[in-house]
mmCIF file with all atom_site columns, C-alpha atoms in Angstrom:
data_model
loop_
_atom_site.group_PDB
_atom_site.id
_atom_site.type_symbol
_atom_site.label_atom_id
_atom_site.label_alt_id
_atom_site.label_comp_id
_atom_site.label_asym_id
_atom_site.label_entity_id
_atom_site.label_seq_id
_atom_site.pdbx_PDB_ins_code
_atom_site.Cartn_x
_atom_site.Cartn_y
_atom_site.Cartn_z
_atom_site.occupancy
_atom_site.B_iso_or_equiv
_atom_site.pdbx_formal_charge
_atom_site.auth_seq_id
_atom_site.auth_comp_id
_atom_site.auth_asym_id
_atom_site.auth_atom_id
_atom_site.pdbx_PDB_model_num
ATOM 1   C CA . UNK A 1 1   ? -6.328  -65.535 102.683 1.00 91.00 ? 1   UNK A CA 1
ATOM 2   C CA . UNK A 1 2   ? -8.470  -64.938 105.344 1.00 91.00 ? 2   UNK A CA 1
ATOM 3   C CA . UNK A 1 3   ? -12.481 -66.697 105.030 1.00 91.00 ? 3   UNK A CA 1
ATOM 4   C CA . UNK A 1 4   ? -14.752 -64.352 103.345 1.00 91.00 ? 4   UNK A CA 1
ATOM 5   C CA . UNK A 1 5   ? -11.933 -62.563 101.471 1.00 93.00 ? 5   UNK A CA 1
ATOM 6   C CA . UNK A 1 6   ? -11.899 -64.016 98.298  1.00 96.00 ? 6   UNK A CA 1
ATOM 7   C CA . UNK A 1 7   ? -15.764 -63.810 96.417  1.00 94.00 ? 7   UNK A CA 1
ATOM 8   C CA . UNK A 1 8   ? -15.867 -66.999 94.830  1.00 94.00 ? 8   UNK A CA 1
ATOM 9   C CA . UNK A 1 9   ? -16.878 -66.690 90.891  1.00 95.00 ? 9   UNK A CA 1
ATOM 10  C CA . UNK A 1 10  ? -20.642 -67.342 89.651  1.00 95.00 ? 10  UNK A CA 1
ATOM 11  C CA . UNK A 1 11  ? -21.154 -70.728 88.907  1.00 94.00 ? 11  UNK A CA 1
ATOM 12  C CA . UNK A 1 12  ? -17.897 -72.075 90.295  1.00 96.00 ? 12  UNK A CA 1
ATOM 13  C CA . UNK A 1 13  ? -16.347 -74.154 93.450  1.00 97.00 ? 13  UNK A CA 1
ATOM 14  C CA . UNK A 1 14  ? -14.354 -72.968 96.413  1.00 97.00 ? 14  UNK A CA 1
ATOM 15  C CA . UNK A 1 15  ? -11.658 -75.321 97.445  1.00 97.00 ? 15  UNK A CA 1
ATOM 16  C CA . UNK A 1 16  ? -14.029 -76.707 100.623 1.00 97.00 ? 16  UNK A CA 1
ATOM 17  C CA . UNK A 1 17  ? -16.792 -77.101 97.819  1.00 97.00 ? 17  UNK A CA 1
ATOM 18  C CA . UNK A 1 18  ? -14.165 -79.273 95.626  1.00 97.00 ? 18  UNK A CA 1
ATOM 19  C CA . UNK A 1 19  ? -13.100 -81.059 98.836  1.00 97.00 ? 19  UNK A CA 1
ATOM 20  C CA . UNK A 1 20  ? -16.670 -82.022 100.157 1.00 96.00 ? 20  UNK A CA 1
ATOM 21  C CA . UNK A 1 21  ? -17.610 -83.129 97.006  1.00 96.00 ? 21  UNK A CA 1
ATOM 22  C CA . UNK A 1 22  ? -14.588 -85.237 95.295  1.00 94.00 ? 22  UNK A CA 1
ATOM 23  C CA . UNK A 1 23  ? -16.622 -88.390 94.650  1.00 93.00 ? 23  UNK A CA 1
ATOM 24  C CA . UNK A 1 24  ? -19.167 -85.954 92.557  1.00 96.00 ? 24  UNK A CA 1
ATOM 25  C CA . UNK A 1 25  ? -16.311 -84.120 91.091  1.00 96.00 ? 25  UNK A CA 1
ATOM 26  C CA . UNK A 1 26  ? -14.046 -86.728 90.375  1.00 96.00 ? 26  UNK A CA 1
ATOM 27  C CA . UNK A 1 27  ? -12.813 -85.961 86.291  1.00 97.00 ? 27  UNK A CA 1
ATOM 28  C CA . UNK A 1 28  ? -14.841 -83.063 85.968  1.00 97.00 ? 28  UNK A CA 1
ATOM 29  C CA . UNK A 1 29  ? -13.608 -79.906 85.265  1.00 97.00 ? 29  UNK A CA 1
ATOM 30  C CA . UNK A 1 30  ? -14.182 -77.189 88.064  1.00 97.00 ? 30  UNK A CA 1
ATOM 31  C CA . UNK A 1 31  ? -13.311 -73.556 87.901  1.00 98.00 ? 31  UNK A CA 1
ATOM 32  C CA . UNK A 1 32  ? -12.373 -71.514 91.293  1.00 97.00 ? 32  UNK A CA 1
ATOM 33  C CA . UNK A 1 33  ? -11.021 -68.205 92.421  1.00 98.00 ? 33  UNK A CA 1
ATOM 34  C CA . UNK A 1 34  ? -8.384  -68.309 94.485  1.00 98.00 ? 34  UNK A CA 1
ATOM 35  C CA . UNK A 1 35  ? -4.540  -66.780 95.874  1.00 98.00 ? 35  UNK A CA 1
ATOM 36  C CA . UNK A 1 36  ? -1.547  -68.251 94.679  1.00 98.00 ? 36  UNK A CA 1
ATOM 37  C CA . UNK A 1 37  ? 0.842   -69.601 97.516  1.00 98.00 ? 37  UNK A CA 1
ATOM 38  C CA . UNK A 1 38  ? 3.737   -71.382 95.983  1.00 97.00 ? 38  UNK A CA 1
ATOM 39  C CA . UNK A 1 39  ? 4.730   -71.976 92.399  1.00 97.00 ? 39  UNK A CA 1
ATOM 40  C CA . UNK A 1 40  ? 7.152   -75.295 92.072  1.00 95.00 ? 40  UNK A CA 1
ATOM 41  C CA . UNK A 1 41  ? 8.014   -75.151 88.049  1.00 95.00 ? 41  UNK A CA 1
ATOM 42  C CA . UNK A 1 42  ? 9.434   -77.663 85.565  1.00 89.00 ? 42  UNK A CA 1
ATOM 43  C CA . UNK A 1 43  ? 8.687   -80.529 88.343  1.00 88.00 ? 43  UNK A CA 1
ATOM 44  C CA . UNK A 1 44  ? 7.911   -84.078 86.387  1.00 88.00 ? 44  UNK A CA 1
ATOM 45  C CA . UNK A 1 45  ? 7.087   -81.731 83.043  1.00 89.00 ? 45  UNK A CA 1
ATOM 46  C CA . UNK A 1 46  ? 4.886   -79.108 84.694  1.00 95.00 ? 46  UNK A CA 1
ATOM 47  C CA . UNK A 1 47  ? 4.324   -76.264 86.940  1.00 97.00 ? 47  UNK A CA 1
ATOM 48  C CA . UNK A 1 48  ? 2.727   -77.259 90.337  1.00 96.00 ? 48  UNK A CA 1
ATOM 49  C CA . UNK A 1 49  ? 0.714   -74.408 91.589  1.00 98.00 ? 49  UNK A CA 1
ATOM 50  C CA . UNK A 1 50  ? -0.329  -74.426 94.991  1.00 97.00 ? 50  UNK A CA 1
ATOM 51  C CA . UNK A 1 51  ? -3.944  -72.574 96.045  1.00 98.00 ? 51  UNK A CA 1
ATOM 52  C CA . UNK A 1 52  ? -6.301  -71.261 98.775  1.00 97.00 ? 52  UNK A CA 1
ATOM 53  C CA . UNK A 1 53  ? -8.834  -69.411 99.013  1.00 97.00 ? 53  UNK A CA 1
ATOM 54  C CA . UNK A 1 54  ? -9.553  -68.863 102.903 1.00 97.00 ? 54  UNK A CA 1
ATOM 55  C CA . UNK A 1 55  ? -12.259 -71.971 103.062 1.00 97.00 ? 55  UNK A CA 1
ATOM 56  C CA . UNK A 1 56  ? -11.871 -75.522 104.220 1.00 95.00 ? 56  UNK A CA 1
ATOM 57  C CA . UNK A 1 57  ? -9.738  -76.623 107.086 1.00 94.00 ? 57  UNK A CA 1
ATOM 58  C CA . UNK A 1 58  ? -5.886  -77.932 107.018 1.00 93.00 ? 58  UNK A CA 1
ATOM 59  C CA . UNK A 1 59  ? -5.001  -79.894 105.128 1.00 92.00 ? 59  UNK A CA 1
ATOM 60  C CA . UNK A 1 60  ? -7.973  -79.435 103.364 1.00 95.00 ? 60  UNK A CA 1
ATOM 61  C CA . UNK A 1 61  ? -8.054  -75.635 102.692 1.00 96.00 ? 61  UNK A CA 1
ATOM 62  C CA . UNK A 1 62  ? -5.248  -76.189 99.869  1.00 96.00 ? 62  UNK A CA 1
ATOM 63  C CA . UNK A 1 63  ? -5.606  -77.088 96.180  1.00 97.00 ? 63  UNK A CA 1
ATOM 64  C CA . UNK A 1 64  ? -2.588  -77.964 94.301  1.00 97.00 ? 64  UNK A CA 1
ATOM 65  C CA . UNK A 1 65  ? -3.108  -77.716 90.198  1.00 97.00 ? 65  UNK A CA 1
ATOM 66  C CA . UNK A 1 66  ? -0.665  -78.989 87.438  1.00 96.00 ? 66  UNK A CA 1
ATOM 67  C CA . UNK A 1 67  ? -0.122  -76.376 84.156  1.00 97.00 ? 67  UNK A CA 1
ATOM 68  C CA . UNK A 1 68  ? 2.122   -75.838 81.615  1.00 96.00 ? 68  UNK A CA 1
ATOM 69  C CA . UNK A 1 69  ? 1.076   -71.885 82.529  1.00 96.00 ? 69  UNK A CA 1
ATOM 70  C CA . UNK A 1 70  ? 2.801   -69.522 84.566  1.00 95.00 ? 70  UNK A CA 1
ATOM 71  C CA . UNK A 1 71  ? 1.605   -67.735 87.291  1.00 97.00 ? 71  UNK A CA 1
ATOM 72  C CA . UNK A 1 72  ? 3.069   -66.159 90.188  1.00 97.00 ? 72  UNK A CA 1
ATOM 73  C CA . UNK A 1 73  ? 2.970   -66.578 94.338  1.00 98.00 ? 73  UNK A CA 1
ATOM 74  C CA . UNK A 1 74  ? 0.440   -64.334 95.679  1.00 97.00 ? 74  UNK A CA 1
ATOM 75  C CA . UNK A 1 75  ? -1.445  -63.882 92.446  1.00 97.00 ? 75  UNK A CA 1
ATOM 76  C CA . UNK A 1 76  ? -5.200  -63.723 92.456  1.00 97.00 ? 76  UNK A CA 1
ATOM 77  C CA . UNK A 1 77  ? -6.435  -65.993 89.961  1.00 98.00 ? 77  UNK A CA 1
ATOM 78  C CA . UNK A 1 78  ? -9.536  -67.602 88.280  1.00 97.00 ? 78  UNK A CA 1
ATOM 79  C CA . UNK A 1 79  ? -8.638  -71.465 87.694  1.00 98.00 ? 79  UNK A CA 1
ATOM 80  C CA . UNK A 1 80  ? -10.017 -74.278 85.116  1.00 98.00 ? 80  UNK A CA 1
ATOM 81  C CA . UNK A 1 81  ? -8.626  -77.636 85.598  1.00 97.00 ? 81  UNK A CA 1
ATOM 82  C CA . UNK A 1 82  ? -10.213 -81.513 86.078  1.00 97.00 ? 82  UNK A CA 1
ATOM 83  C CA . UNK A 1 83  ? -10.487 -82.851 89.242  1.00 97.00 ? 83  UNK A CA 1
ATOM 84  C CA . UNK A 1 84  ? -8.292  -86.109 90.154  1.00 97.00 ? 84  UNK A CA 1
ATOM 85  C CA . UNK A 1 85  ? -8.584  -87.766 93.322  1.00 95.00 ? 85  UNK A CA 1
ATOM 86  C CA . UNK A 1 86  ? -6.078  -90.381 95.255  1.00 92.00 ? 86  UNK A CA 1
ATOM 87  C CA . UNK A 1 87  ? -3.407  -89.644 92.839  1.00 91.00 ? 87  UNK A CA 1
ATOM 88  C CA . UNK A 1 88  ? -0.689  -91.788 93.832  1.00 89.00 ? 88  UNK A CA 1
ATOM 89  C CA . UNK A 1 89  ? 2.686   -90.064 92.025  1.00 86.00 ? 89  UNK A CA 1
ATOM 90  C CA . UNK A 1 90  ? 5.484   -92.729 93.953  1.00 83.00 ? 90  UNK A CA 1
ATOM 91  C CA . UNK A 1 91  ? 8.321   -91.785 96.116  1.00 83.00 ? 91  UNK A CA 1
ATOM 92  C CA . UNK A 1 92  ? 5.307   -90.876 98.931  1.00 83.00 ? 92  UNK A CA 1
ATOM 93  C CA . UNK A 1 93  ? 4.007   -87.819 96.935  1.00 86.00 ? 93  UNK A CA 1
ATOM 94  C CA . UNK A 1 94  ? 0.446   -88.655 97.308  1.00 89.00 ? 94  UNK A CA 1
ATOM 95  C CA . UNK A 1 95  ? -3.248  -85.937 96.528  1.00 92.00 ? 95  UNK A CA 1
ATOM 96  C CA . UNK A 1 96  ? -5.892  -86.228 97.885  1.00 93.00 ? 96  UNK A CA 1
ATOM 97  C CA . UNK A 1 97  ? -6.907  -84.032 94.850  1.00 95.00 ? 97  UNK A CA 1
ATOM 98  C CA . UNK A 1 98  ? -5.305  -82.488 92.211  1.00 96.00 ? 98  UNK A CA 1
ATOM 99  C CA . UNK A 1 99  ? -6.437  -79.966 89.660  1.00 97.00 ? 99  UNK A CA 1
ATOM 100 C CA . UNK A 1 100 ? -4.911  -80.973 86.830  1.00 95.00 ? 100 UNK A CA 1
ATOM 101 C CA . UNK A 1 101 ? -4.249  -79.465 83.409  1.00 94.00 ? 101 UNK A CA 1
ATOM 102 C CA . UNK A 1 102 ? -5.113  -76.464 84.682  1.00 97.00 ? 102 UNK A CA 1
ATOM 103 C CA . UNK A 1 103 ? -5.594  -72.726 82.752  1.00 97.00 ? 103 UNK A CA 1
ATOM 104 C CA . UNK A 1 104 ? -4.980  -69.812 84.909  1.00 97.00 ? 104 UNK A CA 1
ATOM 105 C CA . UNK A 1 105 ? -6.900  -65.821 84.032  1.00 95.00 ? 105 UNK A CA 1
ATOM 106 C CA . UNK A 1 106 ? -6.134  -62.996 86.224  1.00 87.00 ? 106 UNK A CA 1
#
């Protein structure tokens, strides 16, 4: 998406909000608007659901969130999940941040 495009939702985060402020955030649930951009299901028990909504800067203008929910690549979507930060998963898949046990609306 391109910046401006997506109106963030009253009282919620964009992904450059959750990025600037990941000490402040960290295990806190956050809830965001943003375009679905690739859907990886059943990996390690659960769907990994990757997100932007046309702020931050690469690499950090993606949020990836963990659900048991389905959803599908280029859905718009309203997201609840907890922040996690430095989440060290082995075989080099390292986050910066994930949004985990995350609840999707449309």
């Amino acid at each position: 998406p391109e910046a401006g495009e997506i109106e963030p939702i009253e009282g919620g985060e964009t992904i450059a909000e959750v990025y600037a402020g990941l000490e402040q955030l960290k295990d806190q649930q956050v809830a965001l608007r943003a375009r679905v951009m690739k859907v990886s299901m059943g990996s390690m028990g659960k769907n990994w659901i990757t997100m932007e909504d046309g702020t931050g800067v690469a690499p950090n203008n993606r949020l990836i969130a963990t659900s048991s929910e389905v959803v599908a690549v280029g859905d718009l979507v309203t997201v609840k999940g907890v922040v996690h930060t430095n989440v060290d998963l082995g075989s080099g898949y390292n986050y910066k941040v994930l949004l985990e046990d995350a609840t999707f609306s449309r």
